[in-house]
């Protein structure tokens, strides 16, 4: 009831929350996400115009978040605040299947919460990048799998199309350096790319509607990150340098909020107002969805500038990424980048002088390389979970559990899962029975040792990012 438009009702509800928090410490934090979902249901019930989407901020001069009081009660405890923010961001995951209007409501609140220190929005942007790297790849893969296979084979076998089809098959895993020529020609060939993909669309429009629906979560996260970046005046390098494990004092500086910066996710609002999920798909809508797919593809190729080797390439990658974001967000260009960079330089002058930013990036890469080298020097024991790059299989990632050591390598039991999903024991059919899928591998096939799965049997975000880089390097070497 704290989101009620009546001030008297709202104030009474806020007072009761304070009383509950005094009597039962931690109760508000435990029920915060459920409370936000219920507040969305309240807003749905009092929404007088059904065609207008439910928004998560007060549409007056303040533009304050409807759940700002709830956040203010939680933000004082760093651990509770982070758990609350991660739970909200998890609703945007492609596997959560959250309805689009609720995602808009949550994004509105995240955009307008009363943040006080730099750590709060930086933490959100850090986890948005992680979600994008996993959910974005899953979204691209599901779209590719829905394309008509027979027509894709025709594209592969047709003269002059070999390079194009190979890029389509390996767009997520191929390293950037092997794509330089393709990227440089992307502007002039974009229309041809759209036409090529249009020819491969299935007659059943359900996969297209599913893509358009699921992509709204990623679009909202992109827009939210861009909004927070503009609102707080953060530069790309500031966001990339942030680490959640840093001491709280490092990012304890007050936020210098910009005025006149509003959160307006136009594409999602148009999607909801047009009721696209229940509408007939026209050729123009199909072309729009295909263009969105190609923009997503470009964004995923340039998502992480830290993987680049040279300062000039970092700049090129950042420009390409911003261009893809601009296109995805319907022309809302990333603003104030230069100004933000200058402002960060002034505020963080003691942290980075001339050239220090590049040194820190190189230092981080060297640290990661050293850690990986040390990890690969460890011995492999029975029951260890490992990542493999076995040439006879094309699946990514290849995860298995070691059964025993053999004279030629190891006997392993394959596991089934995905970058973002849970991992379970893989089975294969032996006659009428399903039996554990056991295989033999060489030690040289192992690319990552001693993987520690989470309590939900998932890969950690750090392992996901490392494996993507390792497979990209392997595939680039073999291509």
CSV table of C-alpha atoms in Angstrom, one decimal:
chain,number,residue,atom,x,y,z
A,1,UNK,CA,0.0,0.0,0.0
A,2,UNK,CA,3.0,2.3,0.1
A,3,UNK,CA,2.6,2.8,-3.6
A,4,UNK,CA,-1.0,4.1,-3.2
A,5,UNK,CA,-1.7,7.5,-4.9
A,6,UNK,CA,-3.4,8.8,-1.8
A,7,UNK,CA,-0.8,10.5,0.4
A,8,UNK,CA,-2.6,9.6,3.7
A,9,UNK,CA,-2.8,5.9,2.8
A,10,UNK,CA,0.8,5.9,1.6
A,11,UNK,CA,2.2,7.5,4.8
A,12,UNK,CA,0.3,5.1,7.0
A,13,UNK,CA,1.7,2.1,5.1
A,14,UNK,CA,5.2,3.5,5.3
A,15,UNK,CA,4.8,4.0,9.1
A,16,UNK,CA,3.7,0.4,9.5
A,17,UNK,CA,6.7,-0.8,7.6
A,18,UNK,CA,9.0,1.1,10.0
A,19,UNK,CA,7.2,-0.5,13.0
A,20,UNK,CA,7.5,-4.0,11.5
A,21,UNK,CA,11.2,-3.4,10.9
A,22,UNK,CA,11.7,-2.4,14.5
A,23,UNK,CA,9.9,-5.5,15.9
A,24,UNK,CA,11.2,-8.1,13.4
A,25,UNK,CA,14.7,-7.3,12.2
A,26,UNK,CA,15.4,-8.6,8.7
A,27,UNK,CA,11.7,-9.4,7.9
A,28,UNK,CA,11.4,-6.4,5.5
A,29,UNK,CA,14.5,-7.6,3.6
A,30,UNK,CA,13.2,-11.1,3.3
A,31,UNK,CA,9.8,-10.1,1.9
A,32,UNK,CA,11.0,-7.1,-0.2
A,33,UNK,CA,10.8,-8.7,-3.6
A,34,UNK,CA,7.4,-10.3,-2.9
A,35,UNK,CA,6.2,-6.9,-1.7
A,36,UNK,CA,7.3,-5.2,-4.9
A,37,UNK,CA,5.4,-7.8,-6.9
A,38,UNK,CA,2.3,-7.2,-4.8
A,39,UNK,CA,2.7,-3.5,-5.2
A,40,UNK,CA,2.6,-4.1,-9.0
A,41,UNK,CA,-0.7,-6.0,-8.6
A,42,UNK,CA,-2.1,-3.0,-6.6
A,43,UNK,CA,-1.1,-0.6,-9.4
A,44,UNK,CA,-2.7,-2.9,-12.0
A,45,UNK,CA,-5.9,-2.9,-10.0
A,46,UNK,CA,-6.1,0.9,-9.8
A,47,UNK,CA,-4.9,1.5,-13.4
A,48,UNK,CA,-7.9,3.3,-15.0
A,49,UNK,CA,-6.7,3.1,-18.6
A,50,UNK,CA,-6.0,-0.5,-19.5
A,51,UNK,CA,-4.1,0.5,-22.7
A,52,UNK,CA,-1.5,2.4,-20.7
A,53,UNK,CA,1.2,0.2,-19.2
A,54,UNK,CA,1.7,0.3,-15.4
A,55,UNK,CA,4.6,2.5,-14.5
A,56,UNK,CA,6.8,2.2,-11.4
A,57,UNK,CA,7.4,5.9,-10.6
A,58,UNK,CA,5.2,8.9,-9.6
A,59,UNK,CA,4.5,10.8,-12.8
A,60,UNK,CA,5.0,14.3,-11.3
A,61,UNK,CA,7.9,16.7,-10.9
A,62,UNK,CA,9.7,14.4,-8.5
A,63,UNK,CA,9.7,11.2,-10.7
A,64,UNK,CA,10.4,9.3,-7.5
A,65,UNK,CA,10.1,5.5,-7.5
A,66,UNK,CA,6.9,4.1,-6.1
A,67,UNK,CA,8.9,1.7,-3.8
A,68,UNK,CA,11.5,4.3,-2.8
A,69,UNK,CA,10.6,4.1,0.9
A,70,UNK,CA,11.1,0.3,0.8
A,71,UNK,CA,14.6,0.8,-0.8
A,72,UNK,CA,15.5,3.5,1.7
A,73,UNK,CA,14.9,1.0,4.5
A,74,UNK,CA,17.0,-1.7,2.9
A,75,UNK,CA,19.9,0.3,1.5
A,76,UNK,CA,21.6,0.9,4.9
A,77,UNK,CA,22.7,-2.7,5.1
A,78,UNK,CA,25.1,-3.5,2.2
A,79,UNK,CA,24.5,-7.2,2.2
A,80,UNK,CA,20.7,-6.9,2.3
A,81,UNK,CA,20.8,-4.2,-0.4
A,82,UNK,CA,22.9,-6.2,-2.8
A,83,UNK,CA,20.7,-9.3,-2.3
A,84,UNK,CA,17.6,-7.3,-2.9
A,85,UNK,CA,19.0,-5.7,-6.1
A,86,UNK,CA,20.2,-9.1,-7.4
A,87,UNK,CA,16.8,-10.6,-6.8
A,88,UNK,CA,15.2,-7.8,-8.8
A,89,UNK,CA,17.7,-8.2,-11.7
A,90,UNK,CA,17.2,-12.0,-11.8
A,91,UNK,CA,13.6,-11.3,-12.8
A,92,UNK,CA,15.0,-10.1,-16.1
A,93,UNK,CA,16.7,-13.4,-16.8
A,94,UNK,CA,15.3,-15.1,-19.9
A,95,UNK,CA,14.5,-18.2,-17.8
A,96,UNK,CA,12.4,-16.3,-15.3
A,97,UNK,CA,9.5,-15.8,-17.8
A,98,UNK,CA,8.4,-12.6,-16.0
A,99,UNK,CA,5.6,-10.6,-17.8
A,100,UNK,CA,6.9,-7.6,-19.7
A,101,UNK,CA,4.8,-5.0,-17.9
A,102,UNK,CA,6.1,-6.2,-14.5
A,103,UNK,CA,9.7,-5.9,-15.9
A,104,UNK,CA,8.9,-2.3,-16.9
A,105,UNK,CA,7.5,-1.6,-13.4
A,106,UNK,CA,10.7,-3.1,-11.8
A,107,UNK,CA,13.0,-1.2,-14.2
A,108,UNK,CA,11.1,2.1,-13.4
A,109,UNK,CA,11.8,1.6,-9.8
A,110,UNK,CA,15.5,0.7,-10.3
A,111,UNK,CA,15.9,3.8,-12.4
A,112,UNK,CA,14.4,6.1,-9.8
A,113,UNK,CA,15.5,4.6,-6.5
A,114,UNK,CA,17.1,7.2,-4.2
A,115,UNK,CA,20.7,6.1,-4.6
A,116,UNK,CA,23.2,8.0,-2.4
A,117,UNK,CA,26.6,6.5,-3.2
A,118,UNK,CA,28.4,5.5,-6.4
A,119,UNK,CA,28.5,1.9,-5.3
A,120,UNK,CA,24.7,1.4,-5.6
A,121,UNK,CA,24.2,2.2,-9.4
A,122,UNK,CA,27.7,0.7,-10.3
A,123,UNK,CA,26.7,-2.6,-8.6
A,124,UNK,CA,23.5,-2.7,-10.7
A,125,UNK,CA,25.4,-1.9,-14.0
A,126,UNK,CA,28.0,-4.6,-13.2
A,127,UNK,CA,25.2,-7.3,-12.8
A,128,UNK,CA,23.4,-6.0,-15.9
A,129,UNK,CA,26.5,-6.7,-17.9
A,130,UNK,CA,26.7,-10.3,-16.5
A,131,UNK,CA,23.0,-10.9,-17.3
A,132,UNK,CA,23.4,-9.5,-20.8
A,133,UNK,CA,26.4,-11.8,-21.5
A,134,UNK,CA,24.4,-14.9,-20.6
A,135,UNK,CA,20.8,-14.1,-21.5
A,136,UNK,CA,21.8,-12.3,-24.7
A,137,UNK,CA,23.7,-15.3,-25.9
A,138,UNK,CA,20.8,-17.6,-25.1
A,139,UNK,CA,18.4,-15.3,-26.9
A,140,UNK,CA,20.5,-15.3,-30.1
A,141,UNK,CA,20.9,-19.0,-30.0
A,142,UNK,CA,17.2,-19.6,-29.6
A,143,UNK,CA,16.5,-17.3,-32.6
A,144,UNK,CA,19.1,-19.1,-34.7
A,145,UNK,CA,17.6,-22.5,-33.9
A,146,UNK,CA,14.1,-21.3,-34.9
A,147,UNK,CA,15.3,-20.4,-38.4
A,148,UNK,CA,14.3,-22.9,-41.2
A,149,UNK,CA,17.2,-25.3,-41.5
A,150,UNK,CA,16.7,-26.3,-45.1
A,151,UNK,CA,17.0,-22.6,-46.2
A,152,UNK,CA,20.0,-22.2,-44.1
A,153,UNK,CA,21.7,-25.1,-45.8
A,154,UNK,CA,20.9,-23.5,-49.2
A,155,UNK,CA,22.6,-20.4,-48.0
A,156,UNK,CA,25.7,-22.4,-47.0
A,157,UNK,CA,25.9,-24.2,-50.3
A,158,UNK,CA,25.2,-21.2,-52.5
A,159,UNK,CA,28.3,-19.5,-54.2
A,160,UNK,CA,29.7,-16.5,-52.5
A,161,UNK,CA,27.8,-17.2,-49.3
A,162,UNK,CA,30.2,-19.5,-47.5
A,163,UNK,CA,31.8,-16.8,-45.4
A,164,UNK,CA,28.4,-15.3,-44.5
A,165,UNK,CA,27.0,-18.7,-43.3
A,166,UNK,CA,30.1,-19.5,-41.3
A,167,UNK,CA,29.8,-16.2,-39.5
A,168,UNK,CA,26.1,-17.0,-38.8
A,169,UNK,CA,27.0,-20.4,-37.3
A,170,UNK,CA,29.9,-19.1,-35.1
A,171,UNK,CA,28.7,-15.5,-34.2
A,172,UNK,CA,28.8,-16.0,-30.5
A,173,UNK,CA,32.0,-18.1,-30.1
A,174,UNK,CA,34.3,-16.7,-32.8
A,175,UNK,CA,36.9,-14.2,-31.4
A,176,UNK,CA,36.6,-10.5,-32.4
A,177,UNK,CA,39.8,-10.3,-34.3
A,178,UNK,CA,38.6,-12.9,-36.9
A,179,UNK,CA,35.5,-10.7,-37.4
A,180,UNK,CA,37.3,-7.4,-38.1
A,181,UNK,CA,36.6,-7.5,-41.8
A,182,UNK,CA,33.0,-8.5,-41.4
A,183,UNK,CA,32.4,-5.7,-38.8
A,184,UNK,CA,33.9,-3.1,-41.1
A,185,UNK,CA,31.5,-4.0,-43.9
A,186,UNK,CA,28.5,-4.4,-41.6
A,187,UNK,CA,26.9,-1.0,-42.4
A,188,UNK,CA,26.9,-1.4,-46.2
A,189,UNK,CA,25.8,-5.1,-46.0
A,190,UNK,CA,23.1,-4.7,-43.2
A,191,UNK,CA,20.2,-4.6,-45.7
A,192,UNK,CA,21.5,-7.8,-47.4
A,193,UNK,CA,21.9,-9.4,-44.0
A,194,UNK,CA,18.3,-8.5,-43.1
A,195,UNK,CA,17.0,-10.0,-46.4
A,196,UNK,CA,19.1,-13.2,-45.9
A,197,UNK,CA,17.6,-13.7,-42.4
A,198,UNK,CA,14.1,-12.9,-43.6
A,199,UNK,CA,14.4,-15.8,-46.1
A,200,UNK,CA,15.1,-18.2,-43.3
A,201,UNK,CA,12.2,-17.2,-41.0
A,202,UNK,CA,9.8,-20.0,-40.2
A,203,UNK,CA,6.2,-19.8,-41.4
A,204,UNK,CA,5.0,-20.2,-37.8
A,205,UNK,CA,5.5,-16.7,-36.2
A,206,UNK,CA,5.5,-18.1,-32.7
A,207,UNK,CA,9.3,-18.0,-32.4
A,208,UNK,CA,9.4,-14.4,-33.6
A,209,UNK,CA,6.8,-13.4,-31.0
A,210,UNK,CA,8.7,-15.2,-28.3
A,211,UNK,CA,12.0,-13.4,-29.4
A,212,UNK,CA,10.2,-10.0,-29.3
A,213,UNK,CA,8.7,-10.8,-25.9
A,214,UNK,CA,11.9,-12.1,-24.3
A,215,UNK,CA,14.1,-9.4,-25.8
A,216,UNK,CA,12.1,-6.7,-23.9
A,217,UNK,CA,13.8,-7.7,-20.7
A,218,UNK,CA,17.3,-7.2,-22.3
A,219,UNK,CA,16.2,-3.9,-23.9
A,220,UNK,CA,15.0,-2.7,-20.5
A,221,UNK,CA,18.3,-3.6,-18.9
A,222,UNK,CA,20.2,-1.8,-21.7
A,223,UNK,CA,18.1,1.2,-21.2
A,224,UNK,CA,18.4,1.1,-17.4
A,225,UNK,CA,22.2,0.9,-17.6
A,226,UNK,CA,22.3,3.8,-20.1
A,227,UNK,CA,20.0,5.8,-17.9
A,228,UNK,CA,22.1,5.3,-14.7
A,229,UNK,CA,25.2,6.1,-16.7
A,230,UNK,CA,23.8,9.4,-17.9
A,231,UNK,CA,22.1,10.2,-14.5
A,232,UNK,CA,25.3,9.7,-12.5
A,233,UNK,CA,27.8,10.8,-15.2
A,234,UNK,CA,29.8,7.6,-15.2
A,235,UNK,CA,32.3,6.8,-18.0
A,236,UNK,CA,32.7,3.4,-19.7
A,237,UNK,CA,36.1,3.0,-18.0
A,238,UNK,CA,34.6,3.8,-14.6
A,239,UNK,CA,32.0,1.1,-15.1
A,240,UNK,CA,34.5,-1.5,-16.4
A,241,UNK,CA,36.9,-0.9,-13.5
A,242,UNK,CA,34.2,-1.5,-10.8
A,243,UNK,CA,34.5,-4.7,-8.8
A,244,UNK,CA,31.9,-5.8,-6.2
A,245,UNK,CA,34.7,-7.3,-4.1
A,246,UNK,CA,36.4,-3.9,-3.6
A,247,UNK,CA,36.3,-2.2,-0.2
A,248,UNK,CA,33.1,-0.3,0.4
A,249,UNK,CA,35.1,2.9,1.0
A,250,UNK,CA,36.4,3.0,-2.6
A,251,UNK,CA,33.0,3.7,-4.0
A,252,UNK,CA,31.5,5.5,-1.0
A,253,UNK,CA,31.5,8.9,-2.8
A,254,UNK,CA,28.2,10.7,-3.1
A,255,UNK,CA,26.4,10.7,-6.4
A,256,UNK,CA,26.3,13.9,-8.4
A,257,UNK,CA,22.9,13.5,-10.1
A,258,UNK,CA,22.3,15.2,-13.4
A,259,UNK,CA,19.0,17.1,-13.9
A,260,UNK,CA,16.6,16.5,-16.7
A,261,UNK,CA,17.5,12.8,-17.2
A,262,UNK,CA,14.4,10.7,-17.5
A,263,UNK,CA,13.8,7.0,-17.9
A,264,UNK,CA,11.8,6.4,-21.1
A,265,UNK,CA,12.1,2.9,-22.6
A,266,UNK,CA,10.2,3.7,-25.9
A,267,UNK,CA,10.5,0.3,-27.5
A,268,UNK,CA,9.0,-1.5,-24.5
A,269,UNK,CA,6.2,1.0,-24.1
A,270,UNK,CA,5.4,0.6,-27.9
A,271,UNK,CA,5.5,-3.2,-27.5
A,272,UNK,CA,3.0,-3.1,-24.6
A,273,UNK,CA,0.7,-0.5,-26.2
A,274,UNK,CA,0.5,-2.3,-29.5
A,275,UNK,CA,-0.2,-5.6,-27.7
A,276,UNK,CA,2.3,-7.2,-30.1
A,277,UNK,CA,2.2,-10.5,-28.2
A,278,UNK,CA,-1.4,-11.0,-29.3
A,279,UNK,CA,-1.2,-9.2,-32.7
A,280,UNK,CA,-0.8,-10.5,-36.2
A,281,UNK,CA,2.8,-10.4,-37.4
A,282,UNK,CA,3.1,-8.3,-40.6
A,283,UNK,CA,6.1,-8.2,-42.9
A,284,UNK,CA,7.2,-4.8,-41.4
A,285,UNK,CA,7.1,-6.2,-37.9
A,286,UNK,CA,9.1,-9.2,-39.0
A,287,UNK,CA,11.7,-7.0,-40.6
A,288,UNK,CA,11.8,-4.9,-37.4
A,289,UNK,CA,12.4,-8.0,-35.2
A,290,UNK,CA,15.1,-9.3,-37.6
A,291,UNK,CA,16.9,-5.9,-37.4
A,292,UNK,CA,16.7,-6.2,-33.6
A,293,UNK,CA,18.3,-9.7,-33.8
A,294,UNK,CA,21.2,-8.4,-35.9
A,295,UNK,CA,21.7,-5.4,-33.5
A,296,UNK,CA,21.8,-7.9,-30.6
A,297,UNK,CA,24.3,-9.9,-32.5
A,298,UNK,CA,26.6,-6.9,-33.0
A,299,UNK,CA,26.2,-5.9,-29.3
A,300,UNK,CA,27.2,-9.4,-28.1
A,301,UNK,CA,30.3,-9.3,-30.3
A,302,UNK,CA,31.5,-6.1,-28.5
A,303,UNK,CA,30.0,-6.5,-25.1
A,304,UNK,CA,33.3,-6.8,-23.1
A,305,UNK,CA,36.0,-4.3,-24.1
A,306,UNK,CA,38.4,-5.7,-21.5
A,307,UNK,CA,39.1,-8.6,-23.9
A,308,UNK,CA,40.7,-6.3,-26.4
A,309,UNK,CA,44.5,-6.1,-26.4
A,310,UNK,CA,45.2,-2.5,-27.5
A,311,UNK,CA,44.0,0.8,-26.4
A,312,UNK,CA,42.8,1.7,-29.9
A,313,UNK,CA,40.8,-1.5,-30.1
A,314,UNK,CA,39.1,-0.8,-26.8
A,315,UNK,CA,37.9,2.5,-28.3
A,316,UNK,CA,36.7,0.8,-31.5
A,317,UNK,CA,34.9,-1.9,-29.5
A,318,UNK,CA,33.3,0.7,-27.2
A,319,UNK,CA,32.1,2.7,-30.3
A,320,UNK,CA,30.7,-0.4,-31.9
A,321,UNK,CA,28.9,-1.4,-28.7
A,322,UNK,CA,27.4,2.1,-28.2
A,323,UNK,CA,26.3,2.1,-31.9
A,324,UNK,CA,24.5,-1.2,-31.4
A,325,UNK,CA,22.9,0.1,-28.2
A,326,UNK,CA,21.8,3.2,-29.9
A,327,UNK,CA,20.1,1.1,-32.7
A,328,UNK,CA,18.5,-1.2,-30.2
A,329,UNK,CA,17.1,1.6,-28.2
A,330,UNK,CA,15.5,3.2,-31.2
A,331,UNK,CA,17.9,6.1,-31.6
A,332,UNK,CA,18.3,7.1,-28.0
A,333,UNK,CA,22.0,7.8,-28.3
A,334,UNK,CA,24.4,7.3,-25.3
A,335,UNK,CA,24.7,10.8,-24.0
A,336,UNK,CA,27.4,12.7,-22.1
A,337,UNK,CA,30.1,10.1,-22.7
A,338,UNK,CA,32.8,12.7,-23.2
A,339,UNK,CA,31.5,14.8,-20.3
A,340,UNK,CA,31.2,11.8,-18.1
A,341,UNK,CA,34.8,10.8,-18.8
A,342,UNK,CA,36.0,14.2,-17.9
A,343,UNK,CA,34.0,14.4,-14.8
A,344,UNK,CA,35.2,11.0,-13.7
A,345,UNK,CA,38.8,12.0,-14.4
A,346,UNK,CA,38.4,14.9,-12.1
A,347,UNK,CA,36.6,13.0,-9.3
A,348,UNK,CA,39.0,10.0,-9.5
A,349,UNK,CA,42.2,11.9,-10.2
A,350,UNK,CA,44.0,10.3,-7.3
A,351,UNK,CA,43.1,6.8,-8.7
A,352,UNK,CA,44.1,7.3,-12.3
A,353,UNK,CA,46.5,9.7,-13.9
A,354,UNK,CA,47.6,9.7,-17.5
A,355,UNK,CA,47.5,6.2,-18.9
A,356,UNK,CA,46.7,4.5,-15.6
A,357,UNK,CA,43.4,3.2,-16.9
A,358,UNK,CA,45.0,1.2,-19.6
A,359,UNK,CA,47.6,-0.1,-17.1
A,360,UNK,CA,44.9,-1.3,-14.8
A,361,UNK,CA,43.2,-3.1,-17.6
A,362,UNK,CA,46.4,-4.8,-18.7
A,363,UNK,CA,47.1,-5.6,-15.1
A,364,UNK,CA,43.7,-7.2,-14.7
A,365,UNK,CA,44.2,-9.3,-17.9
A,366,UNK,CA,47.7,-10.4,-16.7
A,367,UNK,CA,46.2,-11.3,-13.3
A,368,UNK,CA,43.5,-13.4,-15.0
A,369,UNK,CA,46.0,-15.1,-17.2
A,370,UNK,CA,48.2,-15.9,-14.2
A,371,UNK,CA,45.3,-17.3,-12.3
A,372,UNK,CA,44.2,-19.5,-15.3
A,373,UNK,CA,47.7,-20.8,-15.8
A,374,UNK,CA,48.0,-21.7,-12.1
A,375,UNK,CA,44.6,-23.4,-12.3
A,376,UNK,CA,45.6,-25.5,-15.3
A,377,UNK,CA,48.7,-26.7,-13.4
A,378,UNK,CA,46.6,-28.4,-10.8
A,379,UNK,CA,46.1,-32.2,-10.9
A,380,UNK,CA,42.8,-33.7,-11.9
A,381,UNK,CA,41.2,-35.9,-9.3
A,382,UNK,CA,38.3,-38.4,-9.5
A,383,UNK,CA,34.9,-36.6,-9.1
A,384,UNK,CA,36.3,-33.3,-10.3
A,385,UNK,CA,34.1,-31.2,-12.6
A,386,UNK,CA,36.0,-30.0,-15.7
A,387,UNK,CA,35.4,-28.1,-18.9
A,388,UNK,CA,36.5,-29.9,-22.2
A,389,UNK,CA,37.0,-28.8,-25.8
A,390,UNK,CA,36.5,-32.2,-27.6
A,391,UNK,CA,36.7,-31.7,-31.4
A,392,UNK,CA,34.1,-34.4,-32.1
A,393,UNK,CA,31.4,-32.5,-30.3
A,394,UNK,CA,30.2,-29.0,-31.2
A,395,UNK,CA,28.2,-28.3,-28.0
A,396,UNK,CA,29.3,-25.3,-25.8
A,397,UNK,CA,30.2,-25.6,-23.0
A,398,UNK,CA,31.3,-29.2,-22.6
A,399,UNK,CA,31.2,-30.1,-18.9
A,400,UNK,CA,31.9,-33.5,-17.5
A,401,UNK,CA,32.8,-35.2,-14.2
A,402,UNK,CA,35.9,-37.3,-13.9
A,403,UNK,CA,35.2,-41.0,-13.3
A,404,UNK,CA,38.8,-42.4,-13.4
A,405,UNK,CA,42.2,-41.9,-14.8
A,406,UNK,CA,43.2,-44.1,-17.7
A,407,UNK,CA,46.5,-44.8,-19.5
A,408,UNK,CA,45.6,-42.4,-22.4
A,409,UNK,CA,43.8,-39.7,-20.3
A,410,UNK,CA,40.6,-39.8,-18.4
A,411,UNK,CA,37.2,-41.6,-18.3
A,412,UNK,CA,34.5,-38.9,-17.8
A,413,UNK,CA,30.8,-38.8,-17.4
A,414,UNK,CA,29.2,-36.0,-19.5
A,415,UNK,CA,26.9,-33.5,-17.9
A,416,UNK,CA,23.9,-31.7,-19.6
A,417,UNK,CA,23.2,-28.0,-19.1
A,418,UNK,CA,23.9,-24.6,-20.4
A,419,UNK,CA,25.8,-21.4,-19.5
A,420,UNK,CA,22.9,-20.1,-17.5
A,421,UNK,CA,21.1,-23.3,-16.5
A,422,UNK,CA,21.6,-26.1,-14.1
A,423,UNK,CA,23.9,-29.1,-14.8
A,424,UNK,CA,22.8,-32.7,-14.4
A,425,UNK,CA,24.1,-36.1,-15.3
A,426,UNK,CA,23.8,-36.7,-19.1
A,427,UNK,CA,22.2,-39.9,-20.3
A,428,UNK,CA,22.3,-41.8,-23.6
A,429,UNK,CA,20.1,-44.6,-24.9
A,430,UNK,CA,21.5,-48.2,-24.7
A,431,UNK,CA,18.8,-50.3,-26.3
A,432,UNK,CA,15.6,-49.5,-24.3
A,433,UNK,CA,17.5,-48.2,-21.3
A,434,UNK,CA,18.9,-44.8,-20.5
A,435,UNK,CA,22.4,-45.1,-19.1
A,436,UNK,CA,25.0,-42.6,-17.9
A,437,UNK,CA,27.0,-41.1,-20.9
A,438,UNK,CA,30.6,-42.1,-20.2
A,439,UNK,CA,33.4,-41.2,-22.6
A,440,UNK,CA,37.2,-41.1,-22.7
A,441,UNK,CA,39.2,-37.9,-23.3
A,442,UNK,CA,42.8,-36.8,-23.6
A,443,UNK,CA,44.3,-34.6,-20.9
A,444,UNK,CA,45.0,-32.0,-23.7
A,445,UNK,CA,41.2,-31.7,-24.2
A,446,UNK,CA,40.7,-30.2,-20.8
A,447,UNK,CA,40.6,-26.4,-20.9
A,448,UNK,CA,39.4,-25.7,-17.3
A,449,UNK,CA,39.9,-27.8,-14.1
A,450,UNK,CA,38.1,-28.1,-10.8
A,451,UNK,CA,34.9,-26.2,-11.6
A,452,UNK,CA,32.9,-25.4,-8.4
A,453,UNK,CA,29.2,-25.4,-9.3
A,454,UNK,CA,26.8,-23.3,-7.2
A,455,UNK,CA,24.2,-24.8,-4.8
A,456,UNK,CA,21.8,-24.8,-7.7
A,457,UNK,CA,24.3,-26.8,-9.8
A,458,UNK,CA,25.0,-23.8,-12.1
A,459,UNK,CA,28.2,-22.3,-13.3
A,460,UNK,CA,29.4,-19.1,-11.6
A,461,UNK,CA,29.4,-15.9,-13.6
A,462,UNK,CA,33.2,-15.8,-13.5
A,463,UNK,CA,33.5,-19.3,-14.9
A,464,UNK,CA,31.0,-18.5,-17.6
A,465,UNK,CA,33.0,-15.5,-18.8
A,466,UNK,CA,36.3,-17.5,-18.7
A,467,UNK,CA,34.8,-20.4,-20.6
A,468,UNK,CA,33.3,-18.2,-23.3
A,469,UNK,CA,36.8,-16.6,-23.8
A,470,UNK,CA,38.5,-20.0,-23.9
A,471,UNK,CA,36.1,-21.5,-26.4
A,472,UNK,CA,36.3,-18.4,-28.6
A,473,UNK,CA,40.1,-18.7,-28.6
A,474,UNK,CA,39.9,-22.5,-29.4
A,475,UNK,CA,37.4,-22.0,-32.2
A,476,UNK,CA,39.4,-19.1,-33.6
A,477,UNK,CA,42.5,-21.2,-33.7
A,478,UNK,CA,40.8,-24.1,-35.5
A,479,UNK,CA,38.9,-22.0,-38.0
